[in-house]
């Protein structure tokens, strides 16, 4: 991405990421739990993907959607955490302009892709419980392919202007990013240009994509709850809800961390500026680490598939 400049002043060729400006002395200690979480996230998601790939009984749309979620988690982890750890361990703070804007794009697009995947998974559970007889004809492999194309196209296209707008700003002065990652706001505030449109576009796009997903998820679970409450057979309601339990826990976890991150950014003047930075890093680590574990513990088929995989090894 080329940077457009109206001035003859030389532009810096890279940014410098300064993690936790006020607490750099304990970065090495923080790197230990972060590296363990990173290894857990990568190992758990790779194990889940291999299990679904090798176990024939898991070759169903619901598990394909879970595979998509794992792939998104892996990409988000690899995009953010290795660079953060390299700063902590080896003080490798420089990041090129192109790498910074690429990281910004992946974080924005894949985060919304993950939210959209949760929405599709909620629809899958809605059909399974509210329209069980039609489930095999509605939730098919073709449905998963079309849903995947929609997830990628919607979020990749609508979030693309965020890094493009940032890349076209004129960076004429300070190139020090007071963050561990290239967020849009952390980068664009270094520009000499007016960034109002940049900030408005990200705000509107982010809340439109994430907000619409949240509304659809709430609607799906509202219909699911109504259908479950109408079931009169003893134990049938609990059994129906248990099929949604893992998915609901992951959505709640994802939404809670995102909400905390938003609140801390809004109230940034009242809290240490390092808190939102840490929460942003954890948001790229904790959900990816927990998603496969929750499904592995709560889903009998996946648990059995993992046990078979471990026996093969």
PDB file of C-alpha atoms in Angstrom:
ATOM      1  CA  UNK A   1       0.000   0.000   0.000  1.00  0.00           C
ATOM      2  CA  UNK A   2       1.526   3.265  -1.028  1.00  0.00           C
ATOM      3  CA  UNK A   3       1.476   6.232   1.261  1.00  0.00           C
ATOM      4  CA  UNK A   4       0.267   9.436  -0.306  1.00  0.00           C
ATOM      5  CA  UNK A   5       2.141  12.537   0.706  1.00  0.00           C
ATOM      6  CA  UNK A   6       1.607  16.175  -0.178  1.00  0.00           C
ATOM      7  CA  UNK A   7       4.958  17.142   1.280  1.00  0.00           C
ATOM      8  CA  UNK A   8       8.581  16.628   0.312  1.00  0.00           C
ATOM      9  CA  UNK A   9       9.556  15.609   3.860  1.00  0.00           C
ATOM     10  CA  UNK A  10      10.900  12.047   4.041  1.00  0.00           C
ATOM     11  CA  UNK A  11       8.524   9.431   5.346  1.00  0.00           C
ATOM     12  CA  UNK A  12       9.677   6.837   7.891  1.00  0.00           C
ATOM     13  CA  UNK A  13       9.926   3.347   6.419  1.00  0.00           C
ATOM     14  CA  UNK A  14       8.661   1.615   9.560  1.00  0.00           C
ATOM     15  CA  UNK A  15       6.845   2.024  12.854  1.00  0.00           C
ATOM     16  CA  UNK A  16       8.185   1.210  16.310  1.00  0.00           C
ATOM     17  CA  UNK A  17       5.842  -0.730  18.615  1.00  0.00           C
ATOM     18  CA  UNK A  18       6.260   0.268  22.268  1.00  0.00           C
ATOM     19  CA  UNK A  19       4.372  -2.228  24.435  1.00  0.00           C
ATOM     20  CA  UNK A  20       3.175  -1.029  27.830  1.00  0.00           C
ATOM     21  CA  UNK A  21       5.128   2.263  27.928  1.00  0.00           C
ATOM     22  CA  UNK A  22       4.774   2.571  31.696  1.00  0.00           C
ATOM     23  CA  UNK A  23       5.545  -1.056  32.624  1.00  0.00           C
ATOM     24  CA  UNK A  24       8.305  -2.266  30.307  1.00  0.00           C
ATOM     25  CA  UNK A  25      10.278  -3.737  33.218  1.00  0.00           C
ATOM     26  CA  UNK A  26       7.827  -6.640  33.689  1.00  0.00           C
ATOM     27  CA  UNK A  27       7.315  -7.506  30.021  1.00  0.00           C
ATOM     28  CA  UNK A  28       9.532 -10.593  30.319  1.00  0.00           C
ATOM     29  CA  UNK A  29       7.347 -11.922  33.146  1.00  0.00           C
ATOM     30  CA  UNK A  30       4.193 -11.284  31.122  1.00  0.00           C
ATOM     31  CA  UNK A  31       5.645 -13.133  28.153  1.00  0.00           C
ATOM     32  CA  UNK A  32       5.538 -16.452  30.042  1.00  0.00           C
ATOM     33  CA  UNK A  33       1.720 -16.738  30.484  1.00  0.00           C
ATOM     34  CA  UNK A  34       1.190 -15.251  27.018  1.00  0.00           C
ATOM     35  CA  UNK A  35       3.478 -17.817  25.393  1.00  0.00           C
ATOM     36  CA  UNK A  36       1.756 -20.644  27.285  1.00  0.00           C
ATOM     37  CA  UNK A  37      -1.661 -19.385  26.172  1.00  0.00           C
ATOM     38  CA  UNK A  38      -0.377 -19.118  22.599  1.00  0.00           C
ATOM     39  CA  UNK A  39       0.891 -22.701  22.634  1.00  0.00           C
ATOM     40  CA  UNK A  40      -2.398 -23.859  24.167  1.00  0.00           C
ATOM     41  CA  UNK A  41      -4.449 -22.011  21.540  1.00  0.00           C
ATOM     42  CA  UNK A  42      -2.398 -23.329  18.628  1.00  0.00           C
ATOM     43  CA  UNK A  43      -2.230 -26.884  19.970  1.00  0.00           C
ATOM     44  CA  UNK A  44      -5.927 -27.086  20.847  1.00  0.00           C
ATOM     45  CA  UNK A  45      -7.094 -25.701  17.488  1.00  0.00           C
ATOM     46  CA  UNK A  46      -4.730 -27.868  15.435  1.00  0.00           C
ATOM     47  CA  UNK A  47      -5.881 -30.928  17.428  1.00  0.00           C
ATOM     48  CA  UNK A  48      -9.515 -30.048  16.808  1.00  0.00           C
ATOM     49  CA  UNK A  49      -8.938 -29.551  13.074  1.00  0.00           C
ATOM     50  CA  UNK A  50      -7.093 -32.862  12.778  1.00  0.00           C
ATOM     51  CA  UNK A  51      -9.818 -34.640  14.739  1.00  0.00           C
ATOM     52  CA  UNK A  52     -12.578 -33.304  12.486  1.00  0.00           C
ATOM     53  CA  UNK A  53     -10.504 -34.068   9.393  1.00  0.00           C
ATOM     54  CA  UNK A  54      -9.680 -37.672  10.339  1.00  0.00           C
ATOM     55  CA  UNK A  55     -12.890 -38.733  12.110  1.00  0.00           C
ATOM     56  CA  UNK A  56     -15.541 -39.635   9.526  1.00  0.00           C
ATOM     57  CA  UNK A  57     -18.405 -39.264  12.020  1.00  0.00           C
ATOM     58  CA  UNK A  58     -17.534 -35.553  12.369  1.00  0.00           C
ATOM     59  CA  UNK A  59     -17.884 -34.827   8.660  1.00  0.00           C
ATOM     60  CA  UNK A  60     -21.084 -32.876   9.221  1.00  0.00           C
ATOM     61  CA  UNK A  61     -21.985 -29.181   8.654  1.00  0.00           C
ATOM     62  CA  UNK A  62     -21.942 -28.325  12.379  1.00  0.00           C
ATOM     63  CA  UNK A  63     -18.348 -29.519  12.728  1.00  0.00           C
ATOM     64  CA  UNK A  64     -17.295 -27.865   9.459  1.00  0.00           C
ATOM     65  CA  UNK A  65     -18.466 -24.564  10.934  1.00  0.00           C
ATOM     66  CA  UNK A  66     -16.410 -25.299  14.033  1.00  0.00           C
ATOM     67  CA  UNK A  67     -13.411 -25.928  11.754  1.00  0.00           C
ATOM     68  CA  UNK A  68     -13.892 -22.483  10.204  1.00  0.00           C
ATOM     69  CA  UNK A  69     -13.906 -20.950  13.684  1.00  0.00           C
ATOM     70  CA  UNK A  70     -10.659 -22.751  14.536  1.00  0.00           C
ATOM     71  CA  UNK A  71      -8.986 -21.581  11.328  1.00  0.00           C
ATOM     72  CA  UNK A  72      -9.962 -17.980  12.084  1.00  0.00           C
ATOM     73  CA  UNK A  73      -8.599 -18.319  15.633  1.00  0.00           C
ATOM     74  CA  UNK A  74      -5.288 -19.680  14.353  1.00  0.00           C
ATOM     75  CA  UNK A  75      -4.849 -16.837  11.868  1.00  0.00           C
ATOM     76  CA  UNK A  76      -5.666 -14.194  14.496  1.00  0.00           C
ATOM     77  CA  UNK A  77      -3.185 -15.737  16.939  1.00  0.00           C
ATOM     78  CA  UNK A  78      -0.380 -16.020  14.390  1.00  0.00           C
ATOM     79  CA  UNK A  79      -0.976 -12.468  13.159  1.00  0.00           C
ATOM     80  CA  UNK A  80      -0.640 -10.851  16.587  1.00  0.00           C
ATOM     81  CA  UNK A  81       1.079 -12.962  19.248  1.00  0.00           C
ATOM     82  CA  UNK A  82       4.453 -13.906  17.638  1.00  0.00           C
ATOM     83  CA  UNK A  83       5.213 -10.213  17.055  1.00  0.00           C
ATOM     84  CA  UNK A  84       4.231  -9.350  20.627  1.00  0.00           C
ATOM     85  CA  UNK A  85       6.478 -12.108  22.011  1.00  0.00           C
ATOM     86  CA  UNK A  86       9.373 -11.029  19.781  1.00  0.00           C
ATOM     87  CA  UNK A  87       9.099  -7.546  21.311  1.00  0.00           C
ATOM     88  CA  UNK A  88       9.069  -8.972  24.834  1.00  0.00           C
ATOM     89  CA  UNK A  89      11.933 -11.432  24.293  1.00  0.00           C
ATOM     90  CA  UNK A  90      14.220  -9.804  21.719  1.00  0.00           C
ATOM     91  CA  UNK A  91      13.137  -6.134  21.718  1.00  0.00           C
ATOM     92  CA  UNK A  92      12.230  -6.395  18.006  1.00  0.00           C
ATOM     93  CA  UNK A  93      10.025  -3.329  17.962  1.00  0.00           C
ATOM     94  CA  UNK A  94      10.257  -2.208  14.308  1.00  0.00           C
ATOM     95  CA  UNK A  95       7.449  -3.207  11.960  1.00  0.00           C
ATOM     96  CA  UNK A  96       7.335  -2.158   8.312  1.00  0.00           C
ATOM     97  CA  UNK A  97       4.497  -0.033   6.969  1.00  0.00           C
ATOM     98  CA  UNK A  98       3.129  -2.840   4.801  1.00  0.00           C
ATOM     99  CA  UNK A  99       3.307  -5.409   7.644  1.00  0.00           C
ATOM    100  CA  UNK A 100       1.596  -2.983  10.025  1.00  0.00           C
ATOM    101  CA  UNK A 101      -1.321  -2.288   7.686  1.00  0.00           C
ATOM    102  CA  UNK A 102      -1.611  -5.976   6.792  1.00  0.00           C
ATOM    103  CA  UNK A 103      -1.829  -6.827  10.497  1.00  0.00           C
ATOM    104  CA  UNK A 104      -4.463  -4.098  10.922  1.00  0.00           C
ATOM    105  CA  UNK A 105      -6.514  -5.552   8.053  1.00  0.00           C
ATOM    106  CA  UNK A 106      -6.349  -9.157   9.281  1.00  0.00           C
ATOM    107  CA  UNK A 107      -7.314  -8.170  12.828  1.00  0.00           C
ATOM    108  CA  UNK A 108     -10.345  -6.167  11.680  1.00  0.00           C
ATOM    109  CA  UNK A 109     -11.562  -8.590   9.005  1.00  0.00           C
ATOM    110  CA  UNK A 110     -10.986 -11.863  10.861  1.00  0.00           C
ATOM    111  CA  UNK A 111     -12.523 -10.562  14.078  1.00  0.00           C
ATOM    112  CA  UNK A 112     -15.753  -9.756  12.230  1.00  0.00           C
ATOM    113  CA  UNK A 113     -15.511 -13.061  10.332  1.00  0.00           C
ATOM    114  CA  UNK A 114     -15.428 -14.828  13.699  1.00  0.00           C
ATOM    115  CA  UNK A 115     -18.499 -12.919  14.841  1.00  0.00           C
ATOM    116  CA  UNK A 116     -20.284 -13.817  11.605  1.00  0.00           C
ATOM    117  CA  UNK A 117     -19.332 -17.488  12.057  1.00  0.00           C
ATOM    118  CA  UNK A 118     -20.955 -17.456  15.491  1.00  0.00           C
ATOM    119  CA  UNK A 119     -24.101 -16.091  13.807  1.00  0.00           C
ATOM    120  CA  UNK A 120     -24.160 -18.920  11.267  1.00  0.00           C
ATOM    121  CA  UNK A 121     -23.600 -21.441  14.080  1.00  0.00           C
ATOM    122  CA  UNK A 122     -26.524 -19.905  15.984  1.00  0.00           C
ATOM    123  CA  UNK A 123     -28.700 -20.337  12.877  1.00  0.00           C
ATOM    124  CA  UNK A 124     -27.528 -23.966  12.676  1.00  0.00           C
ATOM    125  CA  UNK A 125     -28.714 -24.565  16.267  1.00  0.00           C
ATOM    126  CA  UNK A 126     -31.989 -22.716  15.558  1.00  0.00           C
ATOM    127  CA  UNK A 127     -32.788 -25.030  12.637  1.00  0.00           C
ATOM    128  CA  UNK A 128     -31.697 -28.111  14.605  1.00  0.00           C
ATOM    129  CA  UNK A 129     -34.098 -27.363  17.481  1.00  0.00           C
ATOM    130  CA  UNK A 130     -36.934 -25.379  15.910  1.00  0.00           C
ATOM    131  CA  UNK A 131     -37.102 -27.239  12.574  1.00  0.00           C
ATOM    132  CA  UNK A 132     -35.498 -30.625  13.272  1.00  0.00           C
ATOM    133  CA  UNK A 133     -37.270 -32.480  10.449  1.00  0.00           C
ATOM    134  CA  UNK A 134     -35.984 -29.970   7.885  1.00  0.00           C
ATOM    135  CA  UNK A 135     -32.464 -29.784   9.316  1.00  0.00           C
ATOM    136  CA  UNK A 136     -30.867 -32.306   6.873  1.00  0.00           C
ATOM    137  CA  UNK A 137     -32.267 -30.420   3.878  1.00  0.00           C
ATOM    138  CA  UNK A 138     -31.438 -26.882   5.121  1.00  0.00           C
ATOM    139  CA  UNK A 139     -28.046 -27.336   6.818  1.00  0.00           C
ATOM    140  CA  UNK A 140     -26.104 -29.136   4.097  1.00  0.00           C
ATOM    141  CA  UNK A 141     -22.512 -29.079   2.884  1.00  0.00           C
ATOM    142  CA  UNK A 142     -23.612 -26.624   0.191  1.00  0.00           C
ATOM    143  CA  UNK A 143     -25.043 -24.378   2.905  1.00  0.00           C
ATOM    144  CA  UNK A 144     -21.649 -24.398   4.669  1.00  0.00           C
ATOM    145  CA  UNK A 145     -19.849 -23.482   1.423  1.00  0.00           C
ATOM    146  CA  UNK A 146     -22.254 -20.601   0.724  1.00  0.00           C
ATOM    147  CA  UNK A 147     -22.075 -19.425   4.348  1.00  0.00           C
ATOM    148  CA  UNK A 148     -18.268 -19.474   4.214  1.00  0.00           C
ATOM    149  CA  UNK A 149     -18.255 -17.418   1.003  1.00  0.00           C
ATOM    150  CA  UNK A 150     -20.618 -14.910   2.611  1.00  0.00           C
ATOM    151  CA  UNK A 151     -18.534 -14.706   5.796  1.00  0.00           C
ATOM    152  CA  UNK A 152     -15.330 -14.020   3.858  1.00  0.00           C
ATOM    153  CA  UNK A 153     -16.816 -11.650   1.254  1.00  0.00           C
ATOM    154  CA  UNK A 154     -18.854  -9.506   3.649  1.00  0.00           C
ATOM    155  CA  UNK A 155     -16.142  -8.904   6.179  1.00  0.00           C
ATOM    156  CA  UNK A 156     -13.133  -8.814   3.857  1.00  0.00           C
ATOM    157  CA  UNK A 157     -14.730  -6.169   1.637  1.00  0.00           C
ATOM    158  CA  UNK A 158     -16.291  -3.946   4.310  1.00  0.00           C
ATOM    159  CA  UNK A 159     -13.182  -3.823   6.504  1.00  0.00           C
ATOM    160  CA  UNK A 160     -10.703  -3.287   3.643  1.00  0.00           C
ATOM    161  CA  UNK A 161     -11.094   0.537   3.637  1.00  0.00           C
ATOM    162  CA  UNK A 162      -9.845   0.737   7.255  1.00  0.00           C
ATOM    163  CA  UNK A 163      -6.162  -0.035   6.523  1.00  0.00           C
ATOM    164  CA  UNK A 164      -6.392   1.642   3.111  1.00  0.00           C
ATOM    165  CA  UNK A 165      -7.532   4.918   4.687  1.00  0.00           C
ATOM    166  CA  UNK A 166      -4.765   4.659   7.289  1.00  0.00           C
ATOM    167  CA  UNK A 167      -2.142   3.886   4.634  1.00  0.00           C
ATOM    168  CA  UNK A 168      -3.093   6.973   2.642  1.00  0.00           C
ATOM    169  CA  UNK A 169      -2.512   9.326   5.564  1.00  0.00           C
ATOM    170  CA  UNK A 170       0.593  11.492   5.633  1.00  0.00           C
ATOM    171  CA  UNK A 171       2.962  10.367   8.416  1.00  0.00           C
ATOM    172  CA  UNK A 172       5.326  13.275   8.765  1.00  0.00           C
ATOM    173  CA  UNK A 173       6.510  13.044  12.344  1.00  0.00           C
ATOM    174  CA  UNK A 174       6.591  10.529  15.173  1.00  0.00           C
ATOM    175  CA  UNK A 175       6.596   6.863  14.116  1.00  0.00           C
ATOM    176  CA  UNK A 176       6.315   5.370  17.626  1.00  0.00           C
ATOM    177  CA  UNK A 177       3.125   3.344  18.179  1.00  0.00           C
ATOM    178  CA  UNK A 178       2.265   3.138  21.866  1.00  0.00           C
ATOM    179  CA  UNK A 179       0.765  -0.299  21.512  1.00  0.00           C
ATOM    180  CA  UNK A 180       1.847  -3.908  20.962  1.00  0.00           C
ATOM    181  CA  UNK A 181      -0.179  -4.210  17.758  1.00  0.00           C
ATOM    182  CA  UNK A 182      -1.136  -2.002  14.813  1.00  0.00           C
ATOM    183  CA  UNK A 183      -4.650  -0.953  15.712  1.00  0.00           C
ATOM    184  CA  UNK A 184      -6.224   1.669  13.466  1.00  0.00           C
ATOM    185  CA  UNK A 185      -6.424   4.344  16.154  1.00  0.00           C
ATOM    186  CA  UNK A 186      -2.897   3.752  17.477  1.00  0.00           C
ATOM    187  CA  UNK A 187      -1.464   4.187  13.984  1.00  0.00           C
ATOM    188  CA  UNK A 188      -3.668   6.925  12.535  1.00  0.00           C
ATOM    189  CA  UNK A 189      -3.129   9.333  15.444  1.00  0.00           C
ATOM    190  CA  UNK A 190       0.513   9.567  14.333  1.00  0.00           C
ATOM    191  CA  UNK A 191      -0.609  11.214  11.111  1.00  0.00           C
ATOM    192  CA  UNK A 192      -0.526  14.941  10.406  1.00  0.00           C
ATOM    193  CA  UNK A 193      -3.832  14.670   8.512  1.00  0.00           C
ATOM    194  CA  UNK A 194      -7.410  14.828   9.736  1.00  0.00           C
ATOM    195  CA  UNK A 195      -8.448  11.293  10.732  1.00  0.00           C
ATOM    196  CA  UNK A 196     -12.115  12.034  11.462  1.00  0.00           C
ATOM    197  CA  UNK A 197     -13.430  10.095   8.465  1.00  0.00           C
ATOM    198  CA  UNK A 198     -11.087   7.212   9.229  1.00  0.00           C
ATOM    199  CA  UNK A 199     -12.384   6.928  12.800  1.00  0.00           C
ATOM    200  CA  UNK A 200     -16.048   7.326  11.774  1.00  0.00           C
ATOM    201  CA  UNK A 201     -15.759   4.616   9.106  1.00  0.00           C
ATOM    202  CA  UNK A 202     -14.230   2.122  11.529  1.00  0.00           C
ATOM    203  CA  UNK A 203     -16.801   2.930  14.208  1.00  0.00           C
ATOM    204  CA  UNK A 204     -19.799   2.618  11.859  1.00  0.00           C
ATOM    205  CA  UNK A 205     -18.486  -0.490  10.091  1.00  0.00           C
ATOM    206  CA  UNK A 206     -17.477  -2.234  13.294  1.00  0.00           C
ATOM    207  CA  UNK A 207     -20.759  -1.645  15.070  1.00  0.00           C
ATOM    208  CA  UNK A 208     -22.799  -2.453  11.952  1.00  0.00           C
ATOM    209  CA  UNK A 209     -21.091  -5.804  11.419  1.00  0.00           C
ATOM    210  CA  UNK A 210     -20.757  -6.864  15.062  1.00  0.00           C
ATOM    211  CA  UNK A 211     -24.098  -5.312  16.037  1.00  0.00           C
ATOM    212  CA  UNK A 212     -26.049  -7.062  13.273  1.00  0.00           C
ATOM    213  CA  UNK A 213     -24.415 -10.372  14.190  1.00  0.00           C
ATOM    214  CA  UNK A 214     -25.312  -9.899  17.851  1.00  0.00           C
ATOM    215  CA  UNK A 215     -28.946  -9.069  17.012  1.00  0.00           C
ATOM    216  CA  UNK A 216     -29.272 -12.182  14.823  1.00  0.00           C
ATOM    217  CA  UNK A 217     -27.697 -14.373  17.518  1.00  0.00           C
ATOM    218  CA  UNK A 218     -30.096 -12.999  20.149  1.00  0.00           C
ATOM    219  CA  UNK A 219     -33.057 -13.607  17.822  1.00  0.00           C
ATOM    220  CA  UNK A 220     -31.916 -17.181  17.130  1.00  0.00           C
ATOM    221  CA  UNK A 221     -31.610 -18.008  20.807  1.00  0.00           C
ATOM    222  CA  UNK A 222     -34.921 -16.306  21.587  1.00  0.00           C
ATOM    223  CA  UNK A 223     -36.671 -18.622  19.119  1.00  0.00           C
ATOM    224  CA  UNK A 224     -34.703 -21.585  20.467  1.00  0.00           C
ATOM    225  CA  UNK A 225     -35.736 -20.800  24.045  1.00  0.00           C
ATOM    226  CA  UNK A 226     -39.397 -20.430  23.046  1.00  0.00           C
ATOM    227  CA  UNK A 227     -39.298 -23.777  21.236  1.00  0.00           C
ATOM    228  CA  UNK A 228     -37.585 -25.520  24.154  1.00  0.00           C
ATOM    229  CA  UNK A 229     -40.098 -24.185  26.692  1.00  0.00           C
ATOM    230  CA  UNK A 230     -42.914 -25.735  24.663  1.00  0.00           C
ATOM    231  CA  UNK A 231     -41.399 -29.210  24.916  1.00  0.00           C
ATOM    232  CA  UNK A 232     -43.402 -31.144  27.487  1.00  0.00           C
ATOM    233  CA  UNK A 233     -41.528 -34.464  27.499  1.00  0.00           C
ATOM    234  CA  UNK A 234     -39.468 -34.955  30.648  1.00  0.00           C
ATOM    235  CA  UNK A 235     -35.772 -34.236  30.099  1.00  0.00           C
ATOM    236  CA  UNK A 236     -36.285 -33.276  26.453  1.00  0.00           C
ATOM    237  CA  UNK A 237     -35.866 -29.544  27.099  1.00  0.00           C
ATOM    238  CA  UNK A 238     -32.600 -30.046  28.960  1.00  0.00           C
ATOM    239  CA  UNK A 239     -31.318 -32.325  26.212  1.00  0.00           C
ATOM    240  CA  UNK A 240     -32.220 -29.778  23.541  1.00  0.00           C
ATOM    241  CA  UNK A 241     -30.518 -26.938  25.407  1.00  0.00           C
ATOM    242  CA  UNK A 242     -27.396 -29.037  26.014  1.00  0.00           C
ATOM    243  CA  UNK A 243     -26.813 -29.164  22.253  1.00  0.00           C
ATOM    244  CA  UNK A 244     -26.539 -25.355  22.306  1.00  0.00           C
ATOM    245  CA  UNK A 245     -24.518 -25.115  25.514  1.00  0.00           C
ATOM    246  CA  UNK A 246     -21.020 -25.076  24.021  1.00  0.00           C
ATOM    247  CA  UNK A 247     -21.939 -22.581  21.340  1.00  0.00           C
ATOM    248  CA  UNK A 248     -23.689 -20.278  23.804  1.00  0.00           C
ATOM    249  CA  UNK A 249     -20.691 -20.334  26.192  1.00  0.00           C
ATOM    250  CA  UNK A 250     -18.324 -19.342  23.383  1.00  0.00           C
ATOM    251  CA  UNK A 251     -20.581 -16.508  22.218  1.00  0.00           C
ATOM    252  CA  UNK A 252     -20.924 -15.224  25.762  1.00  0.00           C
ATOM    253  CA  UNK A 253     -17.159 -15.393  26.271  1.00  0.00           C
ATOM    254  CA  UNK A 254     -16.404 -13.674  22.952  1.00  0.00           C
ATOM    255  CA  UNK A 255     -18.970 -10.927  23.559  1.00  0.00           C
ATOM    256  CA  UNK A 256     -17.932 -10.333  27.179  1.00  0.00           C
ATOM    257  CA  UNK A 257     -14.261  -9.817  26.348  1.00  0.00           C
ATOM    258  CA  UNK A 258     -15.186  -7.574  23.419  1.00  0.00           C
ATOM    259  CA  UNK A 259     -17.527  -5.543  25.636  1.00  0.00           C
ATOM    260  CA  UNK A 260     -14.859  -5.095  28.313  1.00  0.00           C
ATOM    261  CA  UNK A 261     -12.405  -3.976  25.638  1.00  0.00           C
ATOM    262  CA  UNK A 262     -14.872  -1.408  24.279  1.00  0.00           C
ATOM    263  CA  UNK A 263     -15.669  -0.060  27.758  1.00  0.00           C
ATOM    264  CA  UNK A 264     -12.008   0.323  28.669  1.00  0.00           C
ATOM    265  CA  UNK A 265     -11.323   2.181  25.427  1.00  0.00           C
ATOM    266  CA  UNK A 266     -14.254   4.518  26.027  1.00  0.00           C
ATOM    267  CA  UNK A 267     -13.081   5.171  29.594  1.00  0.00           C
ATOM    268  CA  UNK A 268      -9.386   5.343  28.633  1.00  0.00           C
ATOM    269  CA  UNK A 269      -8.905   8.648  30.507  1.00  0.00           C
ATOM    270  CA  UNK A 270      -9.950   7.055  33.805  1.00  0.00           C
ATOM    271  CA  UNK A 271      -7.823   3.899  33.606  1.00  0.00           C
ATOM    272  CA  UNK A 272      -4.128   3.248  32.876  1.00  0.00           C
ATOM    273  CA  UNK A 273      -3.508   3.263  29.125  1.00  0.00           C
ATOM    274  CA  UNK A 274      -1.789  -0.128  29.364  1.00  0.00           C
ATOM    275  CA  UNK A 275      -5.042  -1.871  30.385  1.00  0.00           C
ATOM    276  CA  UNK A 276      -6.722  -1.666  26.938  1.00  0.00           C
ATOM    277  CA  UNK A 277      -3.443  -2.818  25.344  1.00  0.00           C
ATOM    278  CA  UNK A 278      -3.337  -5.922  27.551  1.00  0.00           C
ATOM    279  CA  UNK A 279      -7.036  -6.668  26.985  1.00  0.00           C
ATOM    280  CA  UNK A 280      -6.543  -6.371  23.226  1.00  0.00           C
ATOM    281  CA  UNK A 281      -3.758  -8.959  23.361  1.00  0.00           C
ATOM    282  CA  UNK A 282      -5.800 -11.290  25.574  1.00  0.00           C
ATOM    283  CA  UNK A 283      -8.758 -10.990  23.200  1.00  0.00           C
ATOM    284  CA  UNK A 284      -6.540 -12.549  20.523  1.00  0.00           C
ATOM    285  CA  UNK A 285      -5.472 -15.332  22.888  1.00  0.00           C
ATOM    286  CA  UNK A 286      -8.137 -16.405  25.377  1.00  0.00           C
ATOM    287  CA  UNK A 287     -11.084 -17.098  23.009  1.00  0.00           C
ATOM    288  CA  UNK A 288      -8.856 -19.074  20.569  1.00  0.00           C
ATOM    289  CA  UNK A 289      -7.526 -21.103  23.504  1.00  0.00           C
ATOM    290  CA  UNK A 290     -10.958 -21.717  25.049  1.00  0.00           C
ATOM    291  CA  UNK A 291     -13.085 -22.392  21.935  1.00  0.00           C
ATOM    292  CA  UNK A 292     -11.732 -25.891  21.101  1.00  0.00           C
ATOM    293  CA  UNK A 293     -11.434 -26.830  24.779  1.00  0.00           C
ATOM    294  CA  UNK A 294     -15.085 -26.012  25.488  1.00  0.00           C
ATOM    295  CA  UNK A 295     -16.263 -28.033  22.491  1.00  0.00           C
ATOM    296  CA  UNK A 296     -13.836 -30.852  23.270  1.00  0.00           C
ATOM    297  CA  UNK A 297     -15.061 -31.146  26.862  1.00  0.00           C
ATOM    298  CA  UNK A 298     -18.797 -30.721  26.201  1.00  0.00           C
ATOM    299  CA  UNK A 299     -19.219 -32.600  22.903  1.00  0.00           C
ATOM    300  CA  UNK A 300     -19.070 -36.375  23.197  1.00  0.00           C
ATOM    301  CA  UNK A 301     -18.330 -36.970  19.503  1.00  0.00           C
ATOM    302  CA  UNK A 302     -15.361 -34.591  19.515  1.00  0.00           C
ATOM    303  CA  UNK A 303     -14.058 -36.004  22.786  1.00  0.00           C
ATOM    304  CA  UNK A 304     -14.172 -39.525  21.343  1.00  0.00           C
ATOM    305  CA  UNK A 305     -12.512 -38.316  18.124  1.00  0.00           C
ATOM    306  CA  UNK A 306      -9.656 -36.697  20.083  1.00  0.00           C
ATOM    307  CA  UNK A 307      -9.164 -39.900  22.071  1.00  0.00           C
ATOM    308  CA  UNK A 308      -8.917 -41.888  18.802  1.00  0.00           C
ATOM    309  CA  UNK A 309      -6.439 -39.347  17.414  1.00  0.00           C
ATOM    310  CA  UNK A 310      -4.247 -39.577  20.517  1.00  0.00           C
ATOM    311  CA  UNK A 311      -4.271 -43.378  20.327  1.00  0.00           C
ATOM    312  CA  UNK A 312      -3.082 -43.204  16.716  1.00  0.00           C
ATOM    313  CA  UNK A 313      -0.169 -41.024  17.794  1.00  0.00           C
TER     314      UNK A 313
END
